[in-house]
């Protein structure tokens, strides 16, 4: 096997470099789910399971992280182990943190925004995550809005998610996405999914029932020169859905707890997810893992359809 391919600050594994050069399907995967999403060694098992899910559905997985002054697109088992065992000691990187982490040689896990940037640099069109960040509840007082939304507005990658994290203000999140011109497509649904729940009573901008239509929308958008991402909202599988009212109650309690402890900024989401896991007896984590795996599977289908749509017909 030849050495890793380097382009500027990027290091691609040979498998990913070859797949991209040949126009085959590749799916980017973020790494905060590994470092900050769950404890070791469950996080390592999840990272491997996500990669296996992408492969089973016919695409090449590209897990992204920052290591030794490089943006790594594709992690071998040693690198996955290193990131998983570091856990929350790894930096949580968004757009503002990427240059800092690279310059000082920090070990960093990429959020939705940073993974989109790396995917775009590498030429990967599709990225699978759990839920995107968005407008936090009470943002009219705190101005706490995730950088993921700005990234979706500017960076041309399709993000497959189970909606926005349900700890957020979903109506405000959708309003900001509309303002920034981001198409929000529902995969087999006309309703924006609410992460642990399939329903939110909030409409998406368009319903897509197959991956070919999604791929056509992506190609059309970018061929028109309309830079920026597309959000594909894929509801949590029916069997893994949690009761919406019970989750809303648990979220309310977790938010009150965070406020009482004075937790702010980028520490809010990890704190809330840990509190929810406690309050639901671990069910929220199981649901989280199930929806991310399903998103990885759907993303692989979209990536394959997108790759096929680039090839001349006949």
PDB file of C-alpha atoms in Angstrom:
ATOM      1  CA  UNK A   1       0.000   0.000   0.000  1.00  0.00           C
ATOM      2  CA  UNK A   2       1.427   3.392  -0.976  1.00  0.00           C
ATOM      3  CA  UNK A   3       1.758   6.221   1.510  1.00  0.00           C
ATOM      4  CA  UNK A   4      -0.982   8.590   2.596  1.00  0.00           C
ATOM      5  CA  UNK A   5      -1.695  11.333   0.079  1.00  0.00           C
ATOM      6  CA  UNK A   6      -1.031  14.861   1.337  1.00  0.00           C
ATOM      7  CA  UNK A   7      -2.563  18.019  -0.133  1.00  0.00           C
ATOM      8  CA  UNK A   8      -1.710  21.205   1.764  1.00  0.00           C
ATOM      9  CA  UNK A   9      -2.856  20.538   5.325  1.00  0.00           C
ATOM     10  CA  UNK A  10      -4.890  17.454   4.370  1.00  0.00           C
ATOM     11  CA  UNK A  11      -3.791  13.842   4.680  1.00  0.00           C
ATOM     12  CA  UNK A  12      -5.972  11.313   2.856  1.00  0.00           C
ATOM     13  CA  UNK A  13      -5.678   7.554   3.199  1.00  0.00           C
ATOM     14  CA  UNK A  14      -4.737   5.833  -0.085  1.00  0.00           C
ATOM     15  CA  UNK A  15      -8.138   4.116  -0.222  1.00  0.00           C
ATOM     16  CA  UNK A  16      -9.997   7.449   0.013  1.00  0.00           C
ATOM     17  CA  UNK A  17      -7.635   9.221  -2.409  1.00  0.00           C
ATOM     18  CA  UNK A  18      -8.145   6.418  -4.961  1.00  0.00           C
ATOM     19  CA  UNK A  19     -11.932   6.382  -4.505  1.00  0.00           C
ATOM     20  CA  UNK A  20     -12.149  10.154  -5.034  1.00  0.00           C
ATOM     21  CA  UNK A  21      -9.826  10.060  -8.050  1.00  0.00           C
ATOM     22  CA  UNK A  22     -12.029   7.349  -9.607  1.00  0.00           C
ATOM     23  CA  UNK A  23     -15.254   9.215  -8.816  1.00  0.00           C
ATOM     24  CA  UNK A  24     -16.542   6.543  -6.414  1.00  0.00           C
ATOM     25  CA  UNK A  25     -18.828   7.099  -3.435  1.00  0.00           C
ATOM     26  CA  UNK A  26     -17.204   8.421  -0.247  1.00  0.00           C
ATOM     27  CA  UNK A  27     -18.969   9.457   2.979  1.00  0.00           C
ATOM     28  CA  UNK A  28     -17.362  11.799   5.522  1.00  0.00           C
ATOM     29  CA  UNK A  29     -17.929  11.047   9.236  1.00  0.00           C
ATOM     30  CA  UNK A  30     -17.302  13.472  12.123  1.00  0.00           C
ATOM     31  CA  UNK A  31     -15.264  12.636  15.182  1.00  0.00           C
ATOM     32  CA  UNK A  32     -16.825  14.557  18.103  1.00  0.00           C
ATOM     33  CA  UNK A  33     -19.223  11.617  18.375  1.00  0.00           C
ATOM     34  CA  UNK A  34     -16.102   9.548  19.175  1.00  0.00           C
ATOM     35  CA  UNK A  35     -14.356  11.948  21.562  1.00  0.00           C
ATOM     36  CA  UNK A  36     -17.251  13.786  23.201  1.00  0.00           C
ATOM     37  CA  UNK A  37     -20.322  11.714  22.305  1.00  0.00           C
ATOM     38  CA  UNK A  38     -19.872   8.643  24.474  1.00  0.00           C
ATOM     39  CA  UNK A  39     -17.413   6.982  26.857  1.00  0.00           C
ATOM     40  CA  UNK A  40     -14.484   4.694  25.885  1.00  0.00           C
ATOM     41  CA  UNK A  41     -14.617   1.909  24.629  1.00  0.00           C
ATOM     42  CA  UNK A  42     -18.249   2.298  23.481  1.00  0.00           C
ATOM     43  CA  UNK A  43     -17.150   5.255  21.337  1.00  0.00           C
ATOM     44  CA  UNK A  44     -14.552   3.109  19.539  1.00  0.00           C
ATOM     45  CA  UNK A  45     -17.136   0.382  18.847  1.00  0.00           C
ATOM     46  CA  UNK A  46     -19.496   3.044  17.480  1.00  0.00           C
ATOM     47  CA  UNK A  47     -16.811   4.549  15.227  1.00  0.00           C
ATOM     48  CA  UNK A  48     -16.050   1.113  13.763  1.00  0.00           C
ATOM     49  CA  UNK A  49     -19.770   0.324  13.413  1.00  0.00           C
ATOM     50  CA  UNK A  50     -20.371   3.563  11.480  1.00  0.00           C
ATOM     51  CA  UNK A  51     -17.534   2.806   9.082  1.00  0.00           C
ATOM     52  CA  UNK A  52     -18.874  -0.743   8.609  1.00  0.00           C
ATOM     53  CA  UNK A  53     -22.358   0.663   7.933  1.00  0.00           C
ATOM     54  CA  UNK A  54     -21.003   2.930   5.176  1.00  0.00           C
ATOM     55  CA  UNK A  55     -19.036   0.051   3.613  1.00  0.00           C
ATOM     56  CA  UNK A  56     -22.016  -2.331   3.736  1.00  0.00           C
ATOM     57  CA  UNK A  57     -24.046   0.249   1.816  1.00  0.00           C
ATOM     58  CA  UNK A  58     -21.392   0.503  -0.912  1.00  0.00           C
ATOM     59  CA  UNK A  59     -19.330   3.594  -0.080  1.00  0.00           C
ATOM     60  CA  UNK A  60     -15.915   4.338   1.445  1.00  0.00           C
ATOM     61  CA  UNK A  61     -15.992   5.872   4.961  1.00  0.00           C
ATOM     62  CA  UNK A  62     -13.802   8.903   5.684  1.00  0.00           C
ATOM     63  CA  UNK A  63     -13.709   9.689   9.417  1.00  0.00           C
ATOM     64  CA  UNK A  64     -12.183  13.146   9.916  1.00  0.00           C
ATOM     65  CA  UNK A  65      -9.989  14.385  12.792  1.00  0.00           C
ATOM     66  CA  UNK A  66      -7.013  16.668  13.443  1.00  0.00           C
ATOM     67  CA  UNK A  67      -3.768  14.967  14.473  1.00  0.00           C
ATOM     68  CA  UNK A  68      -0.124  16.096  14.531  1.00  0.00           C
ATOM     69  CA  UNK A  69      -0.767  19.322  12.639  1.00  0.00           C
ATOM     70  CA  UNK A  70      -2.754  17.644   9.847  1.00  0.00           C
ATOM     71  CA  UNK A  71      -6.418  17.310   8.940  1.00  0.00           C
ATOM     72  CA  UNK A  72      -6.750  13.546   8.610  1.00  0.00           C
ATOM     73  CA  UNK A  73      -9.430  12.399   6.152  1.00  0.00           C
ATOM     74  CA  UNK A  74      -9.783   8.706   6.930  1.00  0.00           C
ATOM     75  CA  UNK A  75      -8.491   7.205  10.175  1.00  0.00           C
ATOM     76  CA  UNK A  76      -6.839   3.803  10.481  1.00  0.00           C
ATOM     77  CA  UNK A  77      -7.533   1.684  13.539  1.00  0.00           C
ATOM     78  CA  UNK A  78      -4.567   3.106  15.503  1.00  0.00           C
ATOM     79  CA  UNK A  79      -5.795   6.668  14.910  1.00  0.00           C
ATOM     80  CA  UNK A  80      -9.375   5.736  15.884  1.00  0.00           C
ATOM     81  CA  UNK A  81      -8.068   4.115  19.075  1.00  0.00           C
ATOM     82  CA  UNK A  82      -5.965   7.186  19.873  1.00  0.00           C
ATOM     83  CA  UNK A  83      -8.919   9.539  19.475  1.00  0.00           C
ATOM     84  CA  UNK A  84     -11.391   7.292  21.333  1.00  0.00           C
ATOM     85  CA  UNK A  85      -9.091   6.764  24.313  1.00  0.00           C
ATOM     86  CA  UNK A  86      -8.292  10.518  24.515  1.00  0.00           C
ATOM     87  CA  UNK A  87     -12.009  11.205  24.907  1.00  0.00           C
ATOM     88  CA  UNK A  88     -12.862  14.719  26.030  1.00  0.00           C
ATOM     89  CA  UNK A  89      -9.153  15.585  26.335  1.00  0.00           C
ATOM     90  CA  UNK A  90      -9.279  15.976  22.536  1.00  0.00           C
ATOM     91  CA  UNK A  91     -10.195  19.485  21.422  1.00  0.00           C
ATOM     92  CA  UNK A  92     -13.714  19.959  20.050  1.00  0.00           C
ATOM     93  CA  UNK A  93     -13.105  21.786  16.774  1.00  0.00           C
ATOM     94  CA  UNK A  94     -15.367  24.118  14.858  1.00  0.00           C
ATOM     95  CA  UNK A  95     -14.325  26.537  12.060  1.00  0.00           C
ATOM     96  CA  UNK A  96     -12.702  29.031  14.477  1.00  0.00           C
ATOM     97  CA  UNK A  97     -10.656  26.295  16.210  1.00  0.00           C
ATOM     98  CA  UNK A  98      -9.264  24.481  13.145  1.00  0.00           C
ATOM     99  CA  UNK A  99      -6.315  26.814  12.400  1.00  0.00           C
ATOM    100  CA  UNK A 100      -5.399  27.003  16.093  1.00  0.00           C
ATOM    101  CA  UNK A 101      -5.386  23.215  16.576  1.00  0.00           C
ATOM    102  CA  UNK A 102      -3.358  22.698  13.385  1.00  0.00           C
ATOM    103  CA  UNK A 103      -0.833  25.406  14.278  1.00  0.00           C
ATOM    104  CA  UNK A 104      -0.186  24.123  17.808  1.00  0.00           C
ATOM    105  CA  UNK A 105      -0.356  20.421  16.915  1.00  0.00           C
ATOM    106  CA  UNK A 106      -3.345  19.583  19.120  1.00  0.00           C
ATOM    107  CA  UNK A 107      -5.347  16.365  18.929  1.00  0.00           C
ATOM    108  CA  UNK A 108      -8.815  17.444  17.826  1.00  0.00           C
ATOM    109  CA  UNK A 109     -12.207  15.986  16.996  1.00  0.00           C
ATOM    110  CA  UNK A 110     -14.235  17.729  14.298  1.00  0.00           C
ATOM    111  CA  UNK A 111     -17.785  19.047  14.767  1.00  0.00           C
ATOM    112  CA  UNK A 112     -20.303  19.251  11.917  1.00  0.00           C
ATOM    113  CA  UNK A 113     -18.844  22.582  10.741  1.00  0.00           C
ATOM    114  CA  UNK A 114     -15.194  21.473  10.795  1.00  0.00           C
ATOM    115  CA  UNK A 115     -16.003  18.123   9.157  1.00  0.00           C
ATOM    116  CA  UNK A 116     -17.861  19.927   6.354  1.00  0.00           C
ATOM    117  CA  UNK A 117     -14.791  22.121   5.763  1.00  0.00           C
ATOM    118  CA  UNK A 118     -12.503  19.068   5.573  1.00  0.00           C
ATOM    119  CA  UNK A 119     -14.937  17.199   3.292  1.00  0.00           C
ATOM    120  CA  UNK A 120     -15.144  20.171   0.922  1.00  0.00           C
ATOM    121  CA  UNK A 121     -11.331  20.466   0.820  1.00  0.00           C
ATOM    122  CA  UNK A 122     -11.021  16.766   0.014  1.00  0.00           C
ATOM    123  CA  UNK A 123     -13.813  16.781  -2.573  1.00  0.00           C
ATOM    124  CA  UNK A 124     -16.286  14.654  -0.577  1.00  0.00           C
ATOM    125  CA  UNK A 125     -19.909  15.639  -1.285  1.00  0.00           C
ATOM    126  CA  UNK A 126     -21.791  13.721   1.432  1.00  0.00           C
ATOM    127  CA  UNK A 127     -21.364  13.680   5.206  1.00  0.00           C
ATOM    128  CA  UNK A 128     -23.271  11.701   7.855  1.00  0.00           C
ATOM    129  CA  UNK A 129     -23.751  12.862  11.449  1.00  0.00           C
ATOM    130  CA  UNK A 130     -26.246  12.403  14.303  1.00  0.00           C
ATOM    131  CA  UNK A 131     -27.839  15.825  14.635  1.00  0.00           C
ATOM    132  CA  UNK A 132     -26.645  19.254  13.596  1.00  0.00           C
ATOM    133  CA  UNK A 133     -26.116  22.094  16.013  1.00  0.00           C
ATOM    134  CA  UNK A 134     -28.527  25.010  15.772  1.00  0.00           C
ATOM    135  CA  UNK A 135     -30.207  27.793  17.682  1.00  0.00           C
ATOM    136  CA  UNK A 136     -30.148  27.077  21.417  1.00  0.00           C
ATOM    137  CA  UNK A 137     -33.233  27.571  23.549  1.00  0.00           C
ATOM    138  CA  UNK A 138     -33.132  31.081  24.990  1.00  0.00           C
ATOM    139  CA  UNK A 139     -30.881  32.289  22.136  1.00  0.00           C
ATOM    140  CA  UNK A 140     -32.801  35.592  22.056  1.00  0.00           C
ATOM    141  CA  UNK A 141     -31.010  36.319  25.376  1.00  0.00           C
ATOM    142  CA  UNK A 142     -27.748  34.365  25.004  1.00  0.00           C
ATOM    143  CA  UNK A 143     -27.115  34.701  21.222  1.00  0.00           C
ATOM    144  CA  UNK A 144     -26.053  31.033  21.392  1.00  0.00           C
ATOM    145  CA  UNK A 145     -26.303  29.816  17.792  1.00  0.00           C
ATOM    146  CA  UNK A 146     -24.149  26.956  16.529  1.00  0.00           C
ATOM    147  CA  UNK A 147     -21.529  27.704  13.868  1.00  0.00           C
ATOM    148  CA  UNK A 148     -22.932  24.631  12.045  1.00  0.00           C
ATOM    149  CA  UNK A 149     -25.701  26.824  10.594  1.00  0.00           C
ATOM    150  CA  UNK A 150     -23.289  29.332   9.037  1.00  0.00           C
ATOM    151  CA  UNK A 151     -21.226  26.441   7.704  1.00  0.00           C
ATOM    152  CA  UNK A 152     -24.305  24.944   6.038  1.00  0.00           C
ATOM    153  CA  UNK A 153     -24.888  28.320   4.388  1.00  0.00           C
ATOM    154  CA  UNK A 154     -21.398  28.567   2.901  1.00  0.00           C
ATOM    155  CA  UNK A 155     -19.877  25.085   2.417  1.00  0.00           C
ATOM    156  CA  UNK A 156     -21.103  22.813  -0.377  1.00  0.00           C
ATOM    157  CA  UNK A 157     -21.629  19.461   1.327  1.00  0.00           C
ATOM    158  CA  UNK A 158     -24.796  17.405   1.833  1.00  0.00           C
ATOM    159  CA  UNK A 159     -25.268  16.723   5.556  1.00  0.00           C
ATOM    160  CA  UNK A 160     -27.370  13.676   6.463  1.00  0.00           C
ATOM    161  CA  UNK A 161     -28.754  13.990   9.994  1.00  0.00           C
ATOM    162  CA  UNK A 162     -31.731  13.025  12.159  1.00  0.00           C
ATOM    163  CA  UNK A 163     -32.685  16.698  12.378  1.00  0.00           C
ATOM    164  CA  UNK A 164     -31.145  19.080  14.890  1.00  0.00           C
ATOM    165  CA  UNK A 165     -30.348  17.944  18.416  1.00  0.00           C
ATOM    166  CA  UNK A 166     -33.687  18.076  20.256  1.00  0.00           C
ATOM    167  CA  UNK A 167     -32.144  20.056  23.122  1.00  0.00           C
ATOM    168  CA  UNK A 168     -32.255  23.020  20.686  1.00  0.00           C
ATOM    169  CA  UNK A 169     -34.990  25.423  19.583  1.00  0.00           C
ATOM    170  CA  UNK A 170     -36.130  23.653  16.395  1.00  0.00           C
ATOM    171  CA  UNK A 171     -38.452  26.361  14.968  1.00  0.00           C
ATOM    172  CA  UNK A 172     -35.717  29.017  15.324  1.00  0.00           C
ATOM    173  CA  UNK A 173     -33.128  26.637  13.850  1.00  0.00           C
ATOM    174  CA  UNK A 174     -35.300  26.123  10.752  1.00  0.00           C
ATOM    175  CA  UNK A 175     -35.911  29.888  10.476  1.00  0.00           C
ATOM    176  CA  UNK A 176     -32.154  30.557  10.386  1.00  0.00           C
ATOM    177  CA  UNK A 177     -31.601  27.803   7.788  1.00  0.00           C
ATOM    178  CA  UNK A 178     -34.311  29.380   5.627  1.00  0.00           C
ATOM    179  CA  UNK A 179     -32.758  32.845   5.972  1.00  0.00           C
ATOM    180  CA  UNK A 180     -29.371  31.430   4.942  1.00  0.00           C
ATOM    181  CA  UNK A 181     -30.884  29.661   1.907  1.00  0.00           C
ATOM    182  CA  UNK A 182     -30.176  26.081   2.996  1.00  0.00           C
ATOM    183  CA  UNK A 183     -32.561  23.494   1.469  1.00  0.00           C
ATOM    184  CA  UNK A 184     -33.923  21.214   4.202  1.00  0.00           C
ATOM    185  CA  UNK A 185     -34.971  17.946   2.579  1.00  0.00           C
ATOM    186  CA  UNK A 186     -36.974  15.306   4.430  1.00  0.00           C
ATOM    187  CA  UNK A 187     -35.980  11.734   3.566  1.00  0.00           C
ATOM    188  CA  UNK A 188     -39.306   9.916   3.295  1.00  0.00           C
ATOM    189  CA  UNK A 189     -40.954  12.582   5.456  1.00  0.00           C
ATOM    190  CA  UNK A 190     -42.586  15.982   5.056  1.00  0.00           C
ATOM    191  CA  UNK A 191     -41.835  16.813   8.683  1.00  0.00           C
ATOM    192  CA  UNK A 192     -38.529  17.867  10.232  1.00  0.00           C
ATOM    193  CA  UNK A 193     -37.485  15.023  12.557  1.00  0.00           C
ATOM    194  CA  UNK A 194     -36.665  15.921  16.165  1.00  0.00           C
ATOM    195  CA  UNK A 195     -33.631  13.660  16.700  1.00  0.00           C
ATOM    196  CA  UNK A 196     -34.965  11.127  19.275  1.00  0.00           C
ATOM    197  CA  UNK A 197     -38.429  11.502  17.765  1.00  0.00           C
ATOM    198  CA  UNK A 198     -39.590  11.156  14.138  1.00  0.00           C
ATOM    199  CA  UNK A 199     -42.058  14.046  14.427  1.00  0.00           C
ATOM    200  CA  UNK A 200     -41.870  17.737  15.225  1.00  0.00           C
ATOM    201  CA  UNK A 201     -44.931  19.132  13.380  1.00  0.00           C
ATOM    202  CA  UNK A 202     -42.467  21.459  11.572  1.00  0.00           C
ATOM    203  CA  UNK A 203     -42.422  21.166   7.762  1.00  0.00           C
ATOM    204  CA  UNK A 204     -39.280  20.554   5.685  1.00  0.00           C
ATOM    205  CA  UNK A 205     -38.765  22.544   2.466  1.00  0.00           C
ATOM    206  CA  UNK A 206     -39.155  19.427   0.290  1.00  0.00           C
ATOM    207  CA  UNK A 207     -39.788  15.705   0.759  1.00  0.00           C
ATOM    208  CA  UNK A 208     -37.527  13.240  -1.110  1.00  0.00           C
ATOM    209  CA  UNK A 209     -38.507   9.577  -1.272  1.00  0.00           C
ATOM    210  CA  UNK A 210     -35.341   8.235  -2.936  1.00  0.00           C
ATOM    211  CA  UNK A 211     -31.603   8.926  -3.067  1.00  0.00           C
ATOM    212  CA  UNK A 212     -31.628   9.658  -6.813  1.00  0.00           C
ATOM    213  CA  UNK A 213     -33.813  12.704  -6.273  1.00  0.00           C
ATOM    214  CA  UNK A 214     -31.543  13.903  -3.472  1.00  0.00           C
ATOM    215  CA  UNK A 215     -28.477  13.498  -5.726  1.00  0.00           C
ATOM    216  CA  UNK A 216     -30.211  15.424  -8.527  1.00  0.00           C
ATOM    217  CA  UNK A 217     -31.016  18.307  -6.173  1.00  0.00           C
ATOM    218  CA  UNK A 218     -27.371  18.444  -4.984  1.00  0.00           C
ATOM    219  CA  UNK A 219     -26.002  18.444  -8.520  1.00  0.00           C
ATOM    220  CA  UNK A 220     -28.531  21.052  -9.692  1.00  0.00           C
ATOM    221  CA  UNK A 221     -27.816  23.372  -6.744  1.00  0.00           C
ATOM    222  CA  UNK A 222     -24.061  23.318  -7.179  1.00  0.00           C
ATOM    223  CA  UNK A 223     -24.170  23.482 -10.997  1.00  0.00           C
ATOM    224  CA  UNK A 224     -26.199  26.701 -10.630  1.00  0.00           C
ATOM    225  CA  UNK A 225     -23.275  28.110  -8.640  1.00  0.00           C
ATOM    226  CA  UNK A 226     -25.389  28.213  -5.473  1.00  0.00           C
ATOM    227  CA  UNK A 227     -22.641  27.489  -2.975  1.00  0.00           C
ATOM    228  CA  UNK A 228     -23.587  26.084   0.396  1.00  0.00           C
ATOM    229  CA  UNK A 229     -24.820  22.874   1.947  1.00  0.00           C
ATOM    230  CA  UNK A 230     -28.003  20.845   1.794  1.00  0.00           C
ATOM    231  CA  UNK A 231     -29.533  19.284   4.888  1.00  0.00           C
ATOM    232  CA  UNK A 232     -31.049  15.829   4.424  1.00  0.00           C
ATOM    233  CA  UNK A 233     -33.174  15.066   7.480  1.00  0.00           C
ATOM    234  CA  UNK A 234     -33.579  11.317   7.967  1.00  0.00           C
ATOM    235  CA  UNK A 235     -35.932  10.350  10.830  1.00  0.00           C
ATOM    236  CA  UNK A 236     -34.723   7.947  13.534  1.00  0.00           C
ATOM    237  CA  UNK A 237     -35.800   4.343  12.699  1.00  0.00           C
ATOM    238  CA  UNK A 238     -39.279   3.608  14.092  1.00  0.00           C
ATOM    239  CA  UNK A 239     -38.034   0.802  16.374  1.00  0.00           C
ATOM    240  CA  UNK A 240     -35.510   3.148  18.059  1.00  0.00           C
ATOM    241  CA  UNK A 241     -37.759   6.192  18.532  1.00  0.00           C
ATOM    242  CA  UNK A 242     -38.203   7.497  22.089  1.00  0.00           C
ATOM    243  CA  UNK A 243     -41.415   8.996  23.478  1.00  0.00           C
ATOM    244  CA  UNK A 244     -41.434  12.690  22.526  1.00  0.00           C
ATOM    245  CA  UNK A 245     -43.203  13.942  25.672  1.00  0.00           C
ATOM    246  CA  UNK A 246     -40.945  11.958  28.012  1.00  0.00           C
ATOM    247  CA  UNK A 247     -37.865  13.285  26.165  1.00  0.00           C
ATOM    248  CA  UNK A 248     -39.143  16.879  26.308  1.00  0.00           C
ATOM    249  CA  UNK A 249     -39.584  16.492  30.063  1.00  0.00           C
ATOM    250  CA  UNK A 250     -36.054  15.062  30.444  1.00  0.00           C
ATOM    251  CA  UNK A 251     -34.611  17.851  28.266  1.00  0.00           C
ATOM    252  CA  UNK A 252     -36.321  20.487  30.429  1.00  0.00           C
ATOM    253  CA  UNK A 253     -34.737  18.987  33.534  1.00  0.00           C
ATOM    254  CA  UNK A 254     -31.307  18.694  31.872  1.00  0.00           C
ATOM    255  CA  UNK A 255     -31.465  22.350  30.756  1.00  0.00           C
ATOM    256  CA  UNK A 256     -32.412  23.526  34.254  1.00  0.00           C
ATOM    257  CA  UNK A 257     -29.477  21.541  35.638  1.00  0.00           C
ATOM    258  CA  UNK A 258     -27.043  23.123  33.131  1.00  0.00           C
ATOM    259  CA  UNK A 259     -28.317  26.596  34.000  1.00  0.00           C
ATOM    260  CA  UNK A 260     -28.005  25.959  37.749  1.00  0.00           C
ATOM    261  CA  UNK A 261     -24.372  24.891  37.204  1.00  0.00           C
ATOM    262  CA  UNK A 262     -23.617  27.914  35.000  1.00  0.00           C
ATOM    263  CA  UNK A 263     -22.597  25.770  32.024  1.00  0.00           C
ATOM    264  CA  UNK A 264     -22.274  27.794  28.804  1.00  0.00           C
ATOM    265  CA  UNK A 265     -21.075  27.766  25.183  1.00  0.00           C
ATOM    266  CA  UNK A 266     -19.632  24.627  23.658  1.00  0.00           C
ATOM    267  CA  UNK A 267     -19.872  22.767  26.993  1.00  0.00           C
ATOM    268  CA  UNK A 268     -23.683  22.896  26.980  1.00  0.00           C
ATOM    269  CA  UNK A 269     -24.353  20.130  24.440  1.00  0.00           C
ATOM    270  CA  UNK A 270     -22.037  17.464  25.949  1.00  0.00           C
ATOM    271  CA  UNK A 271     -23.430  18.262  29.413  1.00  0.00           C
ATOM    272  CA  UNK A 272     -27.045  17.967  28.226  1.00  0.00           C
ATOM    273  CA  UNK A 273     -26.404  14.699  26.369  1.00  0.00           C
ATOM    274  CA  UNK A 274     -24.781  13.188  29.488  1.00  0.00           C
ATOM    275  CA  UNK A 275     -27.682  14.395  31.664  1.00  0.00           C
ATOM    276  CA  UNK A 276     -30.216  12.913  29.224  1.00  0.00           C
ATOM    277  CA  UNK A 277     -28.415   9.581  29.270  1.00  0.00           C
ATOM    278  CA  UNK A 278     -28.689   9.585  33.067  1.00  0.00           C
ATOM    279  CA  UNK A 279     -32.361  10.658  33.061  1.00  0.00           C
ATOM    280  CA  UNK A 280     -33.413   8.068  30.440  1.00  0.00           C
ATOM    281  CA  UNK A 281     -31.445   5.175  31.938  1.00  0.00           C
ATOM    282  CA  UNK A 282     -29.185   4.982  28.883  1.00  0.00           C
ATOM    283  CA  UNK A 283     -32.018   4.878  26.323  1.00  0.00           C
ATOM    284  CA  UNK A 284     -31.023   8.222  24.777  1.00  0.00           C
ATOM    285  CA  UNK A 285     -27.520   6.914  24.019  1.00  0.00           C
ATOM    286  CA  UNK A 286     -28.883   3.723  22.415  1.00  0.00           C
ATOM    287  CA  UNK A 287     -31.223   5.835  20.267  1.00  0.00           C
ATOM    288  CA  UNK A 288     -28.361   8.186  19.389  1.00  0.00           C
ATOM    289  CA  UNK A 289     -26.216   5.286  18.155  1.00  0.00           C
ATOM    290  CA  UNK A 290     -29.120   3.798  16.147  1.00  0.00           C
ATOM    291  CA  UNK A 291     -29.908   7.045  14.351  1.00  0.00           C
ATOM    292  CA  UNK A 292     -26.266   7.773  13.498  1.00  0.00           C
ATOM    293  CA  UNK A 293     -25.896   4.289  11.994  1.00  0.00           C
ATOM    294  CA  UNK A 294     -29.041   4.762   9.925  1.00  0.00           C
ATOM    295  CA  UNK A 295     -27.785   8.166   8.740  1.00  0.00           C
ATOM    296  CA  UNK A 296     -24.480   6.568   7.687  1.00  0.00           C
ATOM    297  CA  UNK A 297     -26.411   3.983   5.646  1.00  0.00           C
ATOM    298  CA  UNK A 298     -28.594   6.626   3.940  1.00  0.00           C
ATOM    299  CA  UNK A 299     -25.561   8.863   3.278  1.00  0.00           C
ATOM    300  CA  UNK A 300     -23.803   5.987   1.508  1.00  0.00           C
ATOM    301  CA  UNK A 301     -26.843   5.598  -0.758  1.00  0.00           C
ATOM    302  CA  UNK A 302     -26.875   9.324  -1.526  1.00  0.00           C
ATOM    303  CA  UNK A 303     -23.097   9.314  -2.203  1.00  0.00           C
ATOM    304  CA  UNK A 304     -23.481   6.364  -4.603  1.00  0.00           C
ATOM    305  CA  UNK A 305     -26.360   8.084  -6.445  1.00  0.00           C
ATOM    306  CA  UNK A 306     -24.392  11.339  -6.609  1.00  0.00           C
ATOM    307  CA  UNK A 307     -21.308   9.551  -7.988  1.00  0.00           C
ATOM    308  CA  UNK A 308     -23.486   7.745 -10.577  1.00  0.00           C
ATOM    309  CA  UNK A 309     -25.104  11.030 -11.677  1.00  0.00           C
ATOM    310  CA  UNK A 310     -21.655  12.425 -12.609  1.00  0.00           C
ATOM    311  CA  UNK A 311     -21.007   9.643 -15.117  1.00  0.00           C
ATOM    312  CA  UNK A 312     -22.098  10.199 -18.730  1.00  0.00           C
ATOM    313  CA  UNK A 313     -25.252   8.269 -19.598  1.00  0.00           C
ATOM    314  CA  UNK A 314     -25.266   5.395 -22.072  1.00  0.00           C
TER     315      UNK A 314
END
